[in-house]
XYZ file of C-alpha atoms in Angstrom:
524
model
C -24.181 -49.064 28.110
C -24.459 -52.299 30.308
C -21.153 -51.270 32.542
C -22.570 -47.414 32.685
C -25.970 -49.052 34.383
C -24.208 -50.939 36.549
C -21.867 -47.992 37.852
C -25.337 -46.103 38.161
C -27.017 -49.035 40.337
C -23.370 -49.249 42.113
C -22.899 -45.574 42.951
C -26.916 -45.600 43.819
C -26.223 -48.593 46.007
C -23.103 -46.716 47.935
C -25.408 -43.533 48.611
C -28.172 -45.817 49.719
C -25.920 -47.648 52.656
C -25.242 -44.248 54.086
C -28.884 -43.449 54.387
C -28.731 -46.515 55.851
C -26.295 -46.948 58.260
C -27.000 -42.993 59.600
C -30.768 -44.106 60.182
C -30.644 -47.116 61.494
C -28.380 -45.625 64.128
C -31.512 -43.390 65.020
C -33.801 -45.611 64.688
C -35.644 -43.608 61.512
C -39.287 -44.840 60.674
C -39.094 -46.906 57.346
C -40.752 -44.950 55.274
C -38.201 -42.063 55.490
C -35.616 -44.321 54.602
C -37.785 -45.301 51.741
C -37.781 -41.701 50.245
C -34.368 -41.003 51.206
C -33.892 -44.427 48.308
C -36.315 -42.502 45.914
C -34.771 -39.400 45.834
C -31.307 -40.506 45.763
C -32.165 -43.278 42.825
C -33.780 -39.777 40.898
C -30.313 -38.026 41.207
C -28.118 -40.967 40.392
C -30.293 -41.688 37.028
C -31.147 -38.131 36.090
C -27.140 -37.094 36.848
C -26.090 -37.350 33.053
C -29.003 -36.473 30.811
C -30.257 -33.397 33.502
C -27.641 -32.424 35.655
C -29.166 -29.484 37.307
C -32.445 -31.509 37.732
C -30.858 -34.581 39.846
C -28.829 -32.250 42.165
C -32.143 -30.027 43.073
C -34.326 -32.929 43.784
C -31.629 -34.248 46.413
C -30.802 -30.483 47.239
C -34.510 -29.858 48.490
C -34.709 -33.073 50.012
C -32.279 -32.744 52.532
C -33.676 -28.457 52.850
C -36.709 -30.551 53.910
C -34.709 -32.140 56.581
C -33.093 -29.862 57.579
C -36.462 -27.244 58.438
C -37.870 -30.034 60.394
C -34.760 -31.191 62.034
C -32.830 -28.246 63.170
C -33.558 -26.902 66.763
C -34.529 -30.247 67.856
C -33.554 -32.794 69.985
C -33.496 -35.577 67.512
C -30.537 -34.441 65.653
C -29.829 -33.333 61.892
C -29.570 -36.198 59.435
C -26.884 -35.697 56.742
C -26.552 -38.759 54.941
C -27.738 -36.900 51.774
C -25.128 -34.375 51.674
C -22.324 -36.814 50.017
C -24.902 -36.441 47.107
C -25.577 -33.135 47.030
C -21.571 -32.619 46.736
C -21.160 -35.444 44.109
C -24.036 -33.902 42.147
C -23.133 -30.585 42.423
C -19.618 -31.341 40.633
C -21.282 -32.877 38.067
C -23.313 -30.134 37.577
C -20.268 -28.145 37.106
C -18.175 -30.719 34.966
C -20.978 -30.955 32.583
C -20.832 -26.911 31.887
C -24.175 -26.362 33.210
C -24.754 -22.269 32.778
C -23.422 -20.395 35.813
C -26.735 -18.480 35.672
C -29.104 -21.742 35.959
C -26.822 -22.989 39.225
C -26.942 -19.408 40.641
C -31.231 -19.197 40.308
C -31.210 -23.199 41.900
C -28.831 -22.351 44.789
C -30.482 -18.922 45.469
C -34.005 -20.101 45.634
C -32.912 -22.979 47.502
C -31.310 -21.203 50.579
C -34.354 -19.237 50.768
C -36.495 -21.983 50.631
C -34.858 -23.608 53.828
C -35.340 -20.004 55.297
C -38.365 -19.366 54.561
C -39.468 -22.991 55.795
C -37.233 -23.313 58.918
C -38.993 -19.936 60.088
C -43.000 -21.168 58.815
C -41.817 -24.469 60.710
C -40.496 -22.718 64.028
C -42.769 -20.663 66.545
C -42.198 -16.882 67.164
C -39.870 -17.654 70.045
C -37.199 -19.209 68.110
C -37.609 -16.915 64.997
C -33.630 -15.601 65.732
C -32.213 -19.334 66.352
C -33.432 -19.917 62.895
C -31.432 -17.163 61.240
C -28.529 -17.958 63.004
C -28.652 -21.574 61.338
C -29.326 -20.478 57.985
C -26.377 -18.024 58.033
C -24.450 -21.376 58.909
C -26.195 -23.253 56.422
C -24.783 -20.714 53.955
C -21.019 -20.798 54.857
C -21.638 -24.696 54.951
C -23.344 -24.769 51.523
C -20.121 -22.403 49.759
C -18.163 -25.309 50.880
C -20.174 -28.403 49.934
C -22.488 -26.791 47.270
C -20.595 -24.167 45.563
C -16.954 -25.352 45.784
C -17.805 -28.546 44.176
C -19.484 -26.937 40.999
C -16.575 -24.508 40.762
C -14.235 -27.558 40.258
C -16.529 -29.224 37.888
C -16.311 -26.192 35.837
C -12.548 -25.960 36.078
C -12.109 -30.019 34.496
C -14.875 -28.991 32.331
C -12.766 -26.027 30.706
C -9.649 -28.706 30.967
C -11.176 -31.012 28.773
C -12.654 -28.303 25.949
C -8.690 -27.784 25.421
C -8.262 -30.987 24.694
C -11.468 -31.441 22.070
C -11.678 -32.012 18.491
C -11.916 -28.382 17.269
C -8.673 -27.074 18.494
C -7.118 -29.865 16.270
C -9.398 -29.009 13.457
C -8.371 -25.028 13.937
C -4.744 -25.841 13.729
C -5.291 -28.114 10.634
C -6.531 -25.209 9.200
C -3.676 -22.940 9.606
C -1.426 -25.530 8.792
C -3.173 -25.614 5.407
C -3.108 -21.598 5.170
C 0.744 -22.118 5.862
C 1.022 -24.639 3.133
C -0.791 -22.875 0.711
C 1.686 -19.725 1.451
C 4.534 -22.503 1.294
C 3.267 -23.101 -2.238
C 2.994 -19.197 -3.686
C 6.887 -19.175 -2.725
C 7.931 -22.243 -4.504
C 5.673 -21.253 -7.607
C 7.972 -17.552 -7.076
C 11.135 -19.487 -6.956
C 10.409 -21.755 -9.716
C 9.698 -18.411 -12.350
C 12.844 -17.166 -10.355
C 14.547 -20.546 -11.623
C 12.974 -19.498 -15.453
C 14.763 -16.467 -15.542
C 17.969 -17.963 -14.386
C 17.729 -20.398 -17.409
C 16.791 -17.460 -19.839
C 19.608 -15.700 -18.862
C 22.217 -18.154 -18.070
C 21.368 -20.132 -21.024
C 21.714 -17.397 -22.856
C 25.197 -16.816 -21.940
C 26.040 -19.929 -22.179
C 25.005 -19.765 -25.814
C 27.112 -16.697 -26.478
C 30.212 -18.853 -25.269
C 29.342 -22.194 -27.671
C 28.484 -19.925 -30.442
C 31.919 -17.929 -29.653
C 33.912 -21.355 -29.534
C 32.554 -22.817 -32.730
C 33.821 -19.180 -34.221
C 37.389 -20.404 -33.189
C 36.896 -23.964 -33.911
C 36.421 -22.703 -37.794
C 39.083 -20.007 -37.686
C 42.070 -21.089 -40.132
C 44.604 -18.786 -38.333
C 45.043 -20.666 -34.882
C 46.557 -23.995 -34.647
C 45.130 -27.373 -34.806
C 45.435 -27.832 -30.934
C 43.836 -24.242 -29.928
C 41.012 -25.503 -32.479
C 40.582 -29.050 -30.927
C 40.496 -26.804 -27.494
C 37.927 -24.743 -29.074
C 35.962 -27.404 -30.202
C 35.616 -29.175 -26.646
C 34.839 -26.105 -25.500
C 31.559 -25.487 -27.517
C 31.130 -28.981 -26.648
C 30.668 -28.740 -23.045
C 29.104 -25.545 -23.407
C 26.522 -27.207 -25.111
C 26.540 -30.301 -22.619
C 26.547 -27.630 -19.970
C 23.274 -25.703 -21.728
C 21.492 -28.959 -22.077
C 21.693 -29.716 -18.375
C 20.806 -26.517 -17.059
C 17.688 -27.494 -18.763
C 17.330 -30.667 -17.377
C 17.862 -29.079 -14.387
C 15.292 -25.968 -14.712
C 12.814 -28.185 -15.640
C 12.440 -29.860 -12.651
C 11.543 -26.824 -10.929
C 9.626 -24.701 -13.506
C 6.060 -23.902 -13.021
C 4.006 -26.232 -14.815
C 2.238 -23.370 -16.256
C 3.913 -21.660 -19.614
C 4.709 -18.008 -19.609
C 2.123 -15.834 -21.532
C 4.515 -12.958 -21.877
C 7.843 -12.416 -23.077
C 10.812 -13.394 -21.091
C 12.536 -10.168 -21.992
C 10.201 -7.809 -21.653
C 10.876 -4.433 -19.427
C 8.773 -2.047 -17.945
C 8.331 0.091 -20.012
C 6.831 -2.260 -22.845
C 4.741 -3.983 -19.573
C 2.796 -0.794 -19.122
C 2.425 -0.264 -22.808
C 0.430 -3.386 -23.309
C -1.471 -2.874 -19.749
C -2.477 0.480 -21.290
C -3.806 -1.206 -24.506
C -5.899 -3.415 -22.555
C -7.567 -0.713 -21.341
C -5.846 -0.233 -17.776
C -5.585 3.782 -16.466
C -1.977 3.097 -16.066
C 1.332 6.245 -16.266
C 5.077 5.286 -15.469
C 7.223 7.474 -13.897
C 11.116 6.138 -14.450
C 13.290 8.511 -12.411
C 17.066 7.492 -13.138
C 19.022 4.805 -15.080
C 21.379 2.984 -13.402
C 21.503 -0.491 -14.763
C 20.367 -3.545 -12.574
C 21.744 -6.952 -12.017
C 19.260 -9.182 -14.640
C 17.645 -10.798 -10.597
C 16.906 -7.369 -9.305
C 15.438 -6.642 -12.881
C 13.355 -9.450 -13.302
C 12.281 -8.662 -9.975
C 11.162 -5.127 -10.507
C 9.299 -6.615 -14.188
C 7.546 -9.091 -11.549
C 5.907 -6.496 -8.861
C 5.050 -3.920 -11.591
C 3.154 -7.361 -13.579
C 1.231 -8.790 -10.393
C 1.018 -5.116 -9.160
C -1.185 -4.223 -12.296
C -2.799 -7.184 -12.370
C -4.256 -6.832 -8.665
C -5.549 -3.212 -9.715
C -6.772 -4.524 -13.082
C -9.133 -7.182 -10.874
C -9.822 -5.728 -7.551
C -10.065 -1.666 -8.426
C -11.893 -1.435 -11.902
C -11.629 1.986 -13.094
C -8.471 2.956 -11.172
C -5.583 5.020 -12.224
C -2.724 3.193 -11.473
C 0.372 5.109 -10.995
C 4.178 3.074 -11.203
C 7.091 4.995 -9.982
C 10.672 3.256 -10.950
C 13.212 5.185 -9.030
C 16.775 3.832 -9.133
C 19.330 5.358 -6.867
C 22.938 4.918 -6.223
C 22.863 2.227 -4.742
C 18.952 0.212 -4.868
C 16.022 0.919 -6.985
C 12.450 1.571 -5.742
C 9.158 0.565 -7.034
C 6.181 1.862 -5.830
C 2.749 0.773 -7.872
C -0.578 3.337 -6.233
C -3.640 2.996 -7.364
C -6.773 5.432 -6.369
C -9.278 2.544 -5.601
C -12.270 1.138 -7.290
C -14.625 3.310 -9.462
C -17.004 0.518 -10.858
C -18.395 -2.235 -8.645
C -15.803 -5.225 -8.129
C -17.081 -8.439 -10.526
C -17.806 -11.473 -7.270
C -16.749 -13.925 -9.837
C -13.114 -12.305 -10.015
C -10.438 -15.018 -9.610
C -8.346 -14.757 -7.037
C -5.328 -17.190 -5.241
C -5.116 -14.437 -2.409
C -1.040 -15.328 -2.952
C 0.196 -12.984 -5.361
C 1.818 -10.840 -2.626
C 3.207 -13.450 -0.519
C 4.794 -14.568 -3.729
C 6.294 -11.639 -4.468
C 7.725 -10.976 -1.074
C 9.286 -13.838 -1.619
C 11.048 -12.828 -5.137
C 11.607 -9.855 -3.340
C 13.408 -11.542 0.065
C 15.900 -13.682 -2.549
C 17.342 -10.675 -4.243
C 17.964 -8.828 -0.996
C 14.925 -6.693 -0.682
C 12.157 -5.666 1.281
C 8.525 -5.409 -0.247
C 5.338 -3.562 2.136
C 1.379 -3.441 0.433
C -1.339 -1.748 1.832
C -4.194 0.555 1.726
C -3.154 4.370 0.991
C -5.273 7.214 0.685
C -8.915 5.193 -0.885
C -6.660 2.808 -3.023
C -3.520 0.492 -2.925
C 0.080 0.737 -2.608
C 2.882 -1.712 -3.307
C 6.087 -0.764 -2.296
C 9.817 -2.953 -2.792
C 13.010 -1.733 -2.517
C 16.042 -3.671 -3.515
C 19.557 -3.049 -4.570
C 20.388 -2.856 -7.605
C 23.190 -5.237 -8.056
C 21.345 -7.676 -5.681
C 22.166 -9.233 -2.490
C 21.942 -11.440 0.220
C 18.251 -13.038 0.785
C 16.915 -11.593 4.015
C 16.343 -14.861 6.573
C 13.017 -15.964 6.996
C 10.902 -14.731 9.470
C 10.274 -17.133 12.275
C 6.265 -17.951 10.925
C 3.762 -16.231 13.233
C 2.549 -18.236 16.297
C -0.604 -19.787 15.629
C -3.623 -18.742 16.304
C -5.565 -21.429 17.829
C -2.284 -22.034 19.911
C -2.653 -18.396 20.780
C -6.131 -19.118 21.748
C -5.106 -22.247 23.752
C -2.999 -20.204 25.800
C -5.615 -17.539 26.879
C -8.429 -20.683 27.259
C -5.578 -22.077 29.684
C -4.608 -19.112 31.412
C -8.643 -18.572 31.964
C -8.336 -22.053 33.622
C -6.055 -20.893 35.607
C -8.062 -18.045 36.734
C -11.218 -20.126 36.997
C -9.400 -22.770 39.269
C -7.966 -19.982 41.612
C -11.048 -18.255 42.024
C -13.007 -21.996 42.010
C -10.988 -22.080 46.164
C -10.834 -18.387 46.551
C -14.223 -16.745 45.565
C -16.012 -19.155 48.746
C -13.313 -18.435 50.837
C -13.759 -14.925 50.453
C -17.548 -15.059 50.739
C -17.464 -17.783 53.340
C -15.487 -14.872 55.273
C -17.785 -12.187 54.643
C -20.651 -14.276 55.295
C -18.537 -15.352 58.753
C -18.699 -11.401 59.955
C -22.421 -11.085 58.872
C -23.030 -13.794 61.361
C -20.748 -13.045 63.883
C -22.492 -9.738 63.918
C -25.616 -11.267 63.958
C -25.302 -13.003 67.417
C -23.250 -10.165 69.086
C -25.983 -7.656 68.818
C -28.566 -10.608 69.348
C -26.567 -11.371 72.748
C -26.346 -7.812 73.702
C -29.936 -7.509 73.418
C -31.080 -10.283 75.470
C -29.172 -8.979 78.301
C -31.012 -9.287 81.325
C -29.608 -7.872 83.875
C -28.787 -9.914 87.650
C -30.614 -7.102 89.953
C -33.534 -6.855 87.201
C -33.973 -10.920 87.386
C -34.058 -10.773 90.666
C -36.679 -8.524 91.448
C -39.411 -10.537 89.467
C -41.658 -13.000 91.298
C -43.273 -16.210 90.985
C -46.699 -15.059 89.494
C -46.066 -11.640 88.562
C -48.258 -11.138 85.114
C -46.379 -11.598 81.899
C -46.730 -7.800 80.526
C -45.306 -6.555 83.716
C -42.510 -8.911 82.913
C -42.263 -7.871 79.833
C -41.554 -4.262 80.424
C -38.654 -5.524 81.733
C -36.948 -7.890 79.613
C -34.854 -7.419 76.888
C -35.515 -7.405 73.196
C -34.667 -10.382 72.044
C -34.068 -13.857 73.995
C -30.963 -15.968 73.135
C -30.588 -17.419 70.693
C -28.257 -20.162 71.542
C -30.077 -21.329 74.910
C -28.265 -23.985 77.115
C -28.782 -27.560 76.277
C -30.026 -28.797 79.430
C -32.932 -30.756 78.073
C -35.559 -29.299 80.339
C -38.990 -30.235 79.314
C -41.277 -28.095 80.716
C -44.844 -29.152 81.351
C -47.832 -28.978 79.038
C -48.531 -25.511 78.239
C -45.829 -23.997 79.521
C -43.498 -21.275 77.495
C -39.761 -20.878 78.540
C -37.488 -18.359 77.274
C -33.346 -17.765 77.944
C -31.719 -14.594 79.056
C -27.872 -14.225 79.502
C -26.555 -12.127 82.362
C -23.873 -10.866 80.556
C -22.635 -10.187 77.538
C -21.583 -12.929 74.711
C -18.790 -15.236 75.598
C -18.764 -14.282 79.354
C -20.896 -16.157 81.099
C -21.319 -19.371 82.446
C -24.730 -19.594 83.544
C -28.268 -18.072 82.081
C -31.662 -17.777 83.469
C -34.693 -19.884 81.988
C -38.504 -17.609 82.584
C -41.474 -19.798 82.321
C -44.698 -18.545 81.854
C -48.556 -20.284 81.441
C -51.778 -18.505 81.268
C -50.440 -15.116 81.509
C -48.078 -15.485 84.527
C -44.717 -16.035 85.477
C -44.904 -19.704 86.775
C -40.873 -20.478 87.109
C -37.669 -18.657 87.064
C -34.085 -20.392 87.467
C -30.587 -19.911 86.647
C -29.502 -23.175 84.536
C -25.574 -23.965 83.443
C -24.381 -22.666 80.497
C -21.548 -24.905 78.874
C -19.448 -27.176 81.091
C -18.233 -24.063 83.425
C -19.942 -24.379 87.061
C -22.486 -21.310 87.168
C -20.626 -18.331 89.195
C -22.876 -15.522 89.904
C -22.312 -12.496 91.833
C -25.991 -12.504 93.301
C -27.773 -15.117 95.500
């Protein structure tokens, strides 16, 4: 906190010696230096907690200025537009709402035109526009610009905030708990391999002992015999071990050997709306079957929790060369329980059981209900590789916040380029048709006279007067009111005539340089 107050005092301190330096170079009266200090200390302190605030306070400060100080001959002073800049990209890099910064800016711009006009007499009503519309290509560049790039470092630094972290935590969690289903899948896969190979293995110990007993072989084929049921046993023991180690810690409630058929038979009993349709019997490897007992199980049990009431239809159709399974149910009839437990793995799971035995397994809504769907073949096969894992989300999101960065920092130099332009052409137009209509003519200047009254004059003079007189510095005397006429049109002359009137008359005409180009006239 102590070296943030002393950057504040320091960066008040740098704003304050170009206030400074500018007026002491014109000799400003104290007491607008003073206020220059004030306002500048209110931005510098007020930049943090109201962003917006501090950069209008210093924004109408120098609008203030500027009304009073355009148009005259003491010069502009600018010394407070290095902190209307700086301010103005705070604005932005503290993501101050686009709508707030539009209303300030808006109301400000008319504010210095509605001053610089109250503050100007009738005369000079058109020099005044002109200096707003360049007030307004200035202000895109020092004003806008800078709270365009604020926004852009603003956006920057959201990507690199706590809650993208936090979202990709998240799906890393989602990913392990799917990580989890599969290894719980593999390790009932790893069951049934023990069932089954164990129980061959059995077959072959119990087979050897047989021959160990039998009188008719020799004594070596016996001793053979007997090592044999010895490392069958050795071999049983440690296929065990081995299983073990990557069995679910939970114990199977059903019957290792049960098939399909006796599967829907007890779902039935239970109550479950349940009809199996077995079309063919072509015998399956013991994987592929185990696999088909495993969707038809977590297949029934989905419908049992999540459609109460259902019919649930299971279709085993084994063809030449795979089987099919395909488990539809007709969707809830009662209202689904809230408390139902649920892991919301089941199906990754058995995709998974699925994948290893060469299959392919799709679940989805169908017709009102639910539909499972595997096909495998039936003597097994090659697991399908892994699909590459889905790119994140959040990193998804990243990418479009960045790409909108992008955007934002293109259009942060582009959208006041583009307005700066059309603004440009509005204000080009603006003094072309304001110096083609205060065209007055060589032959029509030179037919008025010294004290010819002012509404004869009048009649012929043009509509408007210039509005970009020559700076000769002519002070004309008390009570006296001068306009400017050009002889030509815009950007072709190098003279203009000066028309001076008091108390109703024409009291002085003369034709007065225009530029740095000696006058040239066609006319004495």
């Amino acid at each position: 906190m102590k070296w943030r107050r002393l950057g504040d005092v320091g960066l008040w301190a740098a704003l304050c010696f170009l206030v400074l330096a500018e007026s002491g170079a014109r000799s400003d009266p104290y007491w607008f230096q003073g206020a220059c200090f004030a306002v500048l200390a209110v931005g510098v302190f007020f930049r943090r907690v109201r962003p917006l605030l501090a950069f209008t306070v210093v924004a109408w400060a120098q609008i203030v200025i500027l009304a009073f100080a355009l148009g005259t001959t003491h010069g502009v002073q600018i010394a407070l537009v290095p902190a209307i800049t700086l301010l103005s990209y705070l604005a932005g890099r503290r993501e101050t709402q686009l709508k707030h910064f539009v209303l300030v800016c808006s109301w400000s711009l008319a504010g210095l035109l509605v001053l610089s006009l109250a503050v100007r007499s009738e005369e000079q009503a058109t020099e005044a526009v002109l200096s707003w519309l360049v007030m307004l290509l200035l202000a895109l560049l020092l004003v806008v610009l800078p709270w365009l790039i604020g926004r852009y470092r603003a956006q920057q630094a959201l990507l690199a905030s706590a809650g993208w972290e936090r979202a990709e935590r998240i799906e890393r969690e989602q990913r392990m708990a799917i990580d989890q289903e599969r290894l719980r899948e593999r390790s009932r896969i790893a069951q049934d391999m023990h069932d089954s190979v164990g129980h061959e293995l059995s077959l072959i110990a119990l087979r050897a002992a047989a021959l160990e007993l039998d009188p008719s072989l020799p004594e070596e084929h016996r001793r053979a015999a007997s090592e044999l049921r010895e490392m069958a046993g050795t071999a049983t023991d440690r296929l065990g071990d081995i299983i073990g180690v990557l069995r679910d810690t939970e114990a199977p409630l059903v019957p290792r050997d049960e098939d399909v058929p006796t599967l829907v038979e007890r779902a039935a009993a239970s109550g479950l709306s349940v009809r199996l349709i077995q079309e063919g019997d072509a015998e399956l490897s013991p994987m592929v079957d185990r696999a088909v007992h495993r969707v038809v199980q977590e297949s029934l049990t989905n419908a049992s929790k999540h459609a109460p009431g259902a019919s649930v239809t299971v279709t085993v159709t084994s063809a030449e060369d795979d089987v099919r399974v395909q488990i539809v149910d007709t969707g809830a009839v009662r209202p689904v329980p809230e408390s139902v437990p649920s892991s919301g793995r089941g199906l990754d799971g058995l995709r998974e059981r699925v994948r290893l035995v060469g299959g392919t397994l799709s679940a989805g809504p169908h017709q009102g209900g639910f539909e499972v769907v595997a096909t495998m073949p039936r003597a097994g096969g090659r697991p399908e590789p892994e699909a590459e894992p889905p790119e994140s989300a959040a990193a998804a999101e990243r990418a479009t916040v960045r790409r909108s960065v992008r955007r934002g920092l293109i259009t942060a130099f582009a959208a006041p380029l583009i307005l700066g332009a059309v603004i440009g052409v509005v204000a080009l137009g603006y003094y072309l048709i304001a110096g083609y209509s205060s065209i007055l003519r060589p032959s029509e200047y030179d037919a008025l006279t010294i004290g010819q009254a002012e509404r004869e004059v009048e009649k012929v003079l043009p509509a408007m007067q210039m509005i970009d007189p020559p700076g000769e510095g002519y002070d004309p005397p008390a009570g006296w009111t001068c306009r400017y006429y050009r002889p030509d049109a815009p950007f072709s002359i190098t003279y203009a005539y000066r028309l001076c009137f008091a108390d109703g008359v024409l009291v002085a005409k003369a034709m007065v340089q225009s530029g740095s180009v000696t006058p040239t006239t066609e006319t004495g």
